[in-house]
Structures are given as structure tokens and as C-alpha cells.
Short mmCIF file of C-alpha atoms and ligand atoms in Angstrom, two decimals:
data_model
loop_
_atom_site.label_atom_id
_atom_site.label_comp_id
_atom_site.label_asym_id
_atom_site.label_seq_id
_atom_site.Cartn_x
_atom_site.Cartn_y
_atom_site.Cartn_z
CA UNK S 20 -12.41 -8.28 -9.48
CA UNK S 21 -11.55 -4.69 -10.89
CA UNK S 22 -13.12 -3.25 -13.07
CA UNK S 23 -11.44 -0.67 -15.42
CA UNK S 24 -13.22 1.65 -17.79
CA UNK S 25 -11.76 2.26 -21.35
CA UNK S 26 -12.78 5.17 -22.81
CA UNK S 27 -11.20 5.24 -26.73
CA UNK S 28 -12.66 5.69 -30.16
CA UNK S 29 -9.91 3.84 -31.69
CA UNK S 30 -11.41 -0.31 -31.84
CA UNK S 31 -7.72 -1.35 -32.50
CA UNK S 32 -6.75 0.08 -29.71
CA UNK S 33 -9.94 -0.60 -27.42
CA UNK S 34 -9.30 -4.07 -28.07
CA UNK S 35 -5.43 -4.48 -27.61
CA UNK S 36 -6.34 -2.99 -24.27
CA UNK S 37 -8.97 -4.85 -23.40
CA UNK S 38 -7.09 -8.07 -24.75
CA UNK S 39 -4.31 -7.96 -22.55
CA UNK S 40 -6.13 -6.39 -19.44
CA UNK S 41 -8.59 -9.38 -19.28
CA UNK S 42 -5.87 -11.80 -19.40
CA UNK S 43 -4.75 -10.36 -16.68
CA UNK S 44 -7.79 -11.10 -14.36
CA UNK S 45 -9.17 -7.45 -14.61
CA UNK S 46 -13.21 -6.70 -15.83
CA UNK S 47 -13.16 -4.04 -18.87
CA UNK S 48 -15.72 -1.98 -20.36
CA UNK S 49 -15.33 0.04 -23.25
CA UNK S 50 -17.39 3.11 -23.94
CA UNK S 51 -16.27 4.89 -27.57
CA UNK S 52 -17.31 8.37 -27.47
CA UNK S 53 -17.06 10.99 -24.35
CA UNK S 54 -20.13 11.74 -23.53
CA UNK S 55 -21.21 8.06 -22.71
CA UNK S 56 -17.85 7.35 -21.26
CA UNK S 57 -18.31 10.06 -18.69
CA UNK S 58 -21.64 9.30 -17.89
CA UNK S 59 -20.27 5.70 -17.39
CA UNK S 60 -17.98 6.85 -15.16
CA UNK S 61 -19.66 9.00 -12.85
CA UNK S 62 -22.55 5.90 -12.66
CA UNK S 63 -20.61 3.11 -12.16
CA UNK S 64 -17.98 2.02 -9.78
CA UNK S 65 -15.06 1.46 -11.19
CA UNK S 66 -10.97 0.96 -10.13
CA UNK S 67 -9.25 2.84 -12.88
CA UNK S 68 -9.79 4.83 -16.00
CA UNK S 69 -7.98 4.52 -19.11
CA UNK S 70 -8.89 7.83 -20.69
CA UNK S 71 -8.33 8.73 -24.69
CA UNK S 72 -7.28 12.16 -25.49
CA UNK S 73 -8.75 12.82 -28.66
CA UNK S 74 -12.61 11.61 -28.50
CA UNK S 75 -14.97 12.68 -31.16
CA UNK S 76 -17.21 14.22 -29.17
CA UNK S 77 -15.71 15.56 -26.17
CA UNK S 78 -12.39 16.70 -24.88
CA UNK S 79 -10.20 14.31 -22.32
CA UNK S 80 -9.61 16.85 -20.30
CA UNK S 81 -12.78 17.44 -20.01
CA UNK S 82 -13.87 14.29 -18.74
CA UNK S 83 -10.44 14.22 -16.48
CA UNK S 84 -11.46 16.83 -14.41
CA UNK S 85 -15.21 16.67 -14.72
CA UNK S 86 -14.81 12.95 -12.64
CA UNK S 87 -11.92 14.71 -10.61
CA UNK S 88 -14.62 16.54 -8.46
CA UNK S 89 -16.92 13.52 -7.92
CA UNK S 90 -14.07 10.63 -8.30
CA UNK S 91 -10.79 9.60 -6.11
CA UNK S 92 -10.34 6.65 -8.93
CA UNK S 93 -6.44 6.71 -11.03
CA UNK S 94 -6.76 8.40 -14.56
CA UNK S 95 -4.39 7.19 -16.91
CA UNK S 96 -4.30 9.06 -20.13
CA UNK S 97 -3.89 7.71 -23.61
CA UNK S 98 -3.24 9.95 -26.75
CA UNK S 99 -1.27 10.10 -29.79
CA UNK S 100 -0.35 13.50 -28.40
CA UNK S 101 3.41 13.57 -28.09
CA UNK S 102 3.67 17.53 -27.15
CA UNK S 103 5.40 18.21 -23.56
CA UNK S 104 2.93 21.16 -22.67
CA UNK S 105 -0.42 18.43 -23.48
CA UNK S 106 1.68 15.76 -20.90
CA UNK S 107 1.78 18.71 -18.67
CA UNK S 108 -2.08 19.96 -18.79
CA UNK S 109 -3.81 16.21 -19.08
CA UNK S 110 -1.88 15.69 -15.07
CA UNK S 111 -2.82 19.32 -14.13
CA UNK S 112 -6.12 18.59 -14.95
CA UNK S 113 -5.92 15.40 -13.05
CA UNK S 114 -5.02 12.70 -13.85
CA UNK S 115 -2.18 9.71 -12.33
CA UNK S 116 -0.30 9.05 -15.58
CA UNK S 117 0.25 9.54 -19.21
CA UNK S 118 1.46 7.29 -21.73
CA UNK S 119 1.49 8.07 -25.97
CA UNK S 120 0.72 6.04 -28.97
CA UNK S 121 2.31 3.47 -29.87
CA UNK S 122 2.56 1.84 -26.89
CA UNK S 123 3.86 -1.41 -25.26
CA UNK S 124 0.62 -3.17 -24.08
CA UNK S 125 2.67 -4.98 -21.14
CA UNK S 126 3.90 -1.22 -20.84
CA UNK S 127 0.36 0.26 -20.16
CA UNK S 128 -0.09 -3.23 -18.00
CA UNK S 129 2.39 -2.81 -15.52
CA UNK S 130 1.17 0.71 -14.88
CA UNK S 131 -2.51 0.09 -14.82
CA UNK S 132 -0.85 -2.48 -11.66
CA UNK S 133 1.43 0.48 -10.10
CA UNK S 134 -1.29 2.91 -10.38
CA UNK S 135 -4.09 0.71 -8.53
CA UNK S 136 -1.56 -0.93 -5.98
CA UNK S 137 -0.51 2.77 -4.85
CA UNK S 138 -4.15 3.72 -4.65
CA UNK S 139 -4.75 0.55 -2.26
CA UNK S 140 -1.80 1.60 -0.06
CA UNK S 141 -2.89 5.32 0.39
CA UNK S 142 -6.70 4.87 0.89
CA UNK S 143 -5.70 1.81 3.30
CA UNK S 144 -3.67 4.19 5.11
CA UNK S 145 -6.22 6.93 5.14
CA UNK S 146 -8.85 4.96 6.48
CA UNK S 147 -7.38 3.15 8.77
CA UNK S 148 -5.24 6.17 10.49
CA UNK S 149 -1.84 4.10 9.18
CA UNK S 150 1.27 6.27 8.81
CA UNK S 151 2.29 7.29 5.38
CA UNK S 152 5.65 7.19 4.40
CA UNK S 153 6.99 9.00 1.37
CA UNK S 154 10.81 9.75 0.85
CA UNK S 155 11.90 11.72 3.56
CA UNK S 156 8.65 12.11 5.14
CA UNK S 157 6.53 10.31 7.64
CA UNK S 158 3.26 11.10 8.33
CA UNK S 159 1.45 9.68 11.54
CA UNK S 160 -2.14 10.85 12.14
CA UNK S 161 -2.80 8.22 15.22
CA UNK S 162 -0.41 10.36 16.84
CA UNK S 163 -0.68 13.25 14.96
CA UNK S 164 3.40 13.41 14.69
CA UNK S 165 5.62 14.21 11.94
CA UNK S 166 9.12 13.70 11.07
CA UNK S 167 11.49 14.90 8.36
CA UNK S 168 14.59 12.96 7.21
CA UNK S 169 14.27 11.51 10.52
CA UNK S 170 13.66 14.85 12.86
CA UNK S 171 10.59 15.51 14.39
CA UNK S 172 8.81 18.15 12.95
CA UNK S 173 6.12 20.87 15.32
CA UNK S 174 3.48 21.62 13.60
CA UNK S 175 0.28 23.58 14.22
CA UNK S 176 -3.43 21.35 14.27
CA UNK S 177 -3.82 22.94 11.31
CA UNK S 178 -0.56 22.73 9.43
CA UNK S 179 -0.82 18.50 10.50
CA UNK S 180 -4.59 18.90 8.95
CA UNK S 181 -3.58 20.53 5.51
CA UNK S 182 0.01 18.31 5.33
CA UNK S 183 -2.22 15.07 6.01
CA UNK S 184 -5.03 15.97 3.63
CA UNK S 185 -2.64 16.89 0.93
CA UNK S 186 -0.22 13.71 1.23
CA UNK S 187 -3.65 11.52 1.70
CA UNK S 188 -4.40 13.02 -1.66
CA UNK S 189 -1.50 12.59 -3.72
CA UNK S 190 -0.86 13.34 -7.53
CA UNK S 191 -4.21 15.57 -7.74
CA UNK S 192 -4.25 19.26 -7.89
CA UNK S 193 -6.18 20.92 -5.63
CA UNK S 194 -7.25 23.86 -6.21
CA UNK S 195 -7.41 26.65 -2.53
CA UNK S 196 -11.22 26.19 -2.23
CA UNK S 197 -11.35 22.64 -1.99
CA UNK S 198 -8.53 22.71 0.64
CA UNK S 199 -10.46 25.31 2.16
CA UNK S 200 -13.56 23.57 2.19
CA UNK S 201 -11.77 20.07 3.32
CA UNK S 202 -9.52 20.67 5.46
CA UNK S 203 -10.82 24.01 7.41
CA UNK S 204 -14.79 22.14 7.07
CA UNK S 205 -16.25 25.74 6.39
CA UNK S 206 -17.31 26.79 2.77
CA UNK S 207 -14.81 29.42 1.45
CA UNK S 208 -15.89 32.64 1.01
CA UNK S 209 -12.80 34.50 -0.18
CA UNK S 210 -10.61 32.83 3.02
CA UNK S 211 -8.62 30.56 1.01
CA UNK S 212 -5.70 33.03 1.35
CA UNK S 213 -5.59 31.29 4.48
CA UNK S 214 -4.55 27.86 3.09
CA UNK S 215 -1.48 29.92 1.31
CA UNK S 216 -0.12 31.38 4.51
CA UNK S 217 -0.87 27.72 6.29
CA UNK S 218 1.20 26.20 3.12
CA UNK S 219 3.92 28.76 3.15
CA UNK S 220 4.66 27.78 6.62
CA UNK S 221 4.83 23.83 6.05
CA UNK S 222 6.90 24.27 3.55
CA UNK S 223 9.27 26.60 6.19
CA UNK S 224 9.37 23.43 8.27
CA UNK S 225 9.25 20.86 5.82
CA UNK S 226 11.84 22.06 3.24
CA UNK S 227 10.92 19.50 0.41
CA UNK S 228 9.33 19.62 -3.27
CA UNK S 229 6.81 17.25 -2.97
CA UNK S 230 4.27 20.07 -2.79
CA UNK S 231 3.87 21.84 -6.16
CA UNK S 232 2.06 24.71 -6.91
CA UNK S 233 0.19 24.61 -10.17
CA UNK S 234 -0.48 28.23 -11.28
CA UNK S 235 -3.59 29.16 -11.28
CA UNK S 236 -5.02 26.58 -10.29
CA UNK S 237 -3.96 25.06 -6.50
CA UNK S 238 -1.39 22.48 -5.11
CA UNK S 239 -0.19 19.01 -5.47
CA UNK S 240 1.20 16.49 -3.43
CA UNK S 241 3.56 14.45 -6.06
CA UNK S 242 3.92 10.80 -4.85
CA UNK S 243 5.74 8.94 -7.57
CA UNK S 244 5.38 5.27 -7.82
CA UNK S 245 8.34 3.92 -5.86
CA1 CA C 29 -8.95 9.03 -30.26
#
């Protein structure tokens, strides 16, 4: 069964969610302050967060990117928060998905479903060396082969390594040290310049958008549910 971790101060809303995710077949807990939720989190084992903005005690964001360095889990964010630049910073910091109050419970449903079924297909590819296919893009690490809107593309061990680890990751910004770290297996002491020139040149071969950079704070591999 999975289980799915609320974390919301608002009971109305706690239970709505956990009303219609239970029907549904899925296990819920609710935690209604930050701190506990957080510690929840990072305890437990859980499928998929549903993560209030506007806790009393802590900050969403907060918690979003504290669990970002331990946990690979979706983070779907819930706030009454309509602004563009908050929708913006809650999935730099982050996390899968945002949706605002009011919303459509079955709304929230379906992408609770879209979120953990795209997790399933990417860590199922990861692990078991399965190609990933995104777009225009196909990724093969049996082989180590790589082809663009159908073309094969040459790259470099190491271009293949950062590509791979990026597209394996998708949706979470990651910030030059943690590529560093990941991909090159060496702790970064000021090299993660390298991982720029490395990107500058997949994204020569590869001319696509699917890697962002977020300013300031590292890359992203956008995979949007298809
Ligand atoms: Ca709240």
C-alpha cells in the first residue's frame, strides 16, 4: 500500500484529503504543524508528500528542500498562495507539483496518481539500466548510447554520466556540487565549474530545453507528466 504524508494545519482540508485519498486504496497520515511533519518525513518511509505552504510553525519551503537532500519521494505543494513568483520558488526549492486553494479533490487525486506512477517508471528505469525516453530524447545506459529526434548522438563518458544522472533525476534542481559530488564521485572543492563546461557542451549536442538552469542555484531536468 502507499503511504502518503499530509502535512496541513487546516483540519477541513486534512480531512477532505485524507477522505478521498483513502478511498482510493492509499495509507494517510496527517501531521499539523512543520516541525513534526518534517521529522515525520525524514523517519518514515513514505511514497509522496502533500506539503502545506503556510504552517504555523515552519515555512514549506523549508521542509521542501530540507527532505530534498535526504529524500527522492514527489512533493506536491498545497497553499492558498495564488502569486506566480511563490509557484515558481516552492518547484525551485523542490518540489513535483503545485496546486492552490480551492481545489478539486479528484483534481489533487489524479495528480497524487501521475506524480507516483512517473516516479515508478523513472526509478524502475534507473535501477534496472532500462532506457528512458522523454520527447525527443532516448537515453540508453546498457549501451551507454544516445539519440536525438532519432540521430545518434557522441558523447564523452562524462557528458553520458551527467545527461543520465540529470534525466534519472528529473523535476529537481540540482545545485553544481551535488552534480559534482554524484556524478564526478569526488567531493567538490571549488571544481564544479567543471559540471558547467560538461553542461554547456550537452546542450551543443543536444539542442533541447529540457535542461533549465535555475539561477543561483543549479540545473533541472524538466520531465512533464506525459
Ligand atoms: Ca496552512
Amino acid at each position: 500500500m502507499k503511504r502518503i504524508l499530509v502535512i496541513e494545519d487546516e483540519q477541513g482540508i486534512a480531512e477532505v484529503e485524507r477522505d478521498y485519498l483513502e478511498l482510493e486504496g492509499f495509507e494517510v497520515v496527517v501531521e499539523e504543524n512543520g516541525a513534526s511533519g518534517l521529522k515525520r518525513a525524514l523517519g518514515e518511509s513514505f511514497d509522496l508528500l502533500i506539503l502545506d505552504l503556510m504552517l504555523p510553525d515552519m515555512d514549506g519551503y523549508a521542509i521542501c528542500s530540507r527532505l530534498r537532500e535526504e529524500q527522492d519521494i514527489p512533493i506536491l505543494i498545497v497553499s492558498a498562495k495564488t502569486e506566480k513568483i511563490d509557484k515558481l520558488r516552492g518547484l525551485g526549492f523542490g518540489a513535483d507539483d503545485y496546486i492552490t486553494k480551492p481545489f478539486d479533490p479528484a483534481e489533487l487525486l489524479a495528480r497524487v496518481k501521475a506524480h507516483l506512477a512517473r516516479y515508478e517508471r523513472i526509478k524502475g528505469s534507473s535501477d534496472r539500466g532500462i532506457d528512458i525516453n522523454y520527447r525527443d530524447l532516448t537515453i540508453q545506459p546498457l549501451s551507454r548510447r544516445v539519440f536525438f529526434m532519432g540521430a545518434e548522438v557522441s558523447l564523452t563518458a562524462k557528458e553520458f554520466d551527467l545527461l543520465y544522472y540529470l534525466a534519472s533525476n528529473p523535476n529537481r534542481v540540482l545545485s553544481k556540487d551535488k552534480i559534482f559530488s554524484d556524478v564526478w564521485g569526488m567531493q567538490p572543492y571549488g571544481d564544479s565549474g567543471t559540471v558547467v563546461v560538461h553542461l554547456t557542451h550537452v546542450r551543443e549536442k543536444i539542442p533541447m530545453d529540457y535542461i533549465e538552469t535555475v539561477r543561483g542555484v543549479g540545473y533541472r531536468f524538466t520531465m512533464l507528466s506525459e
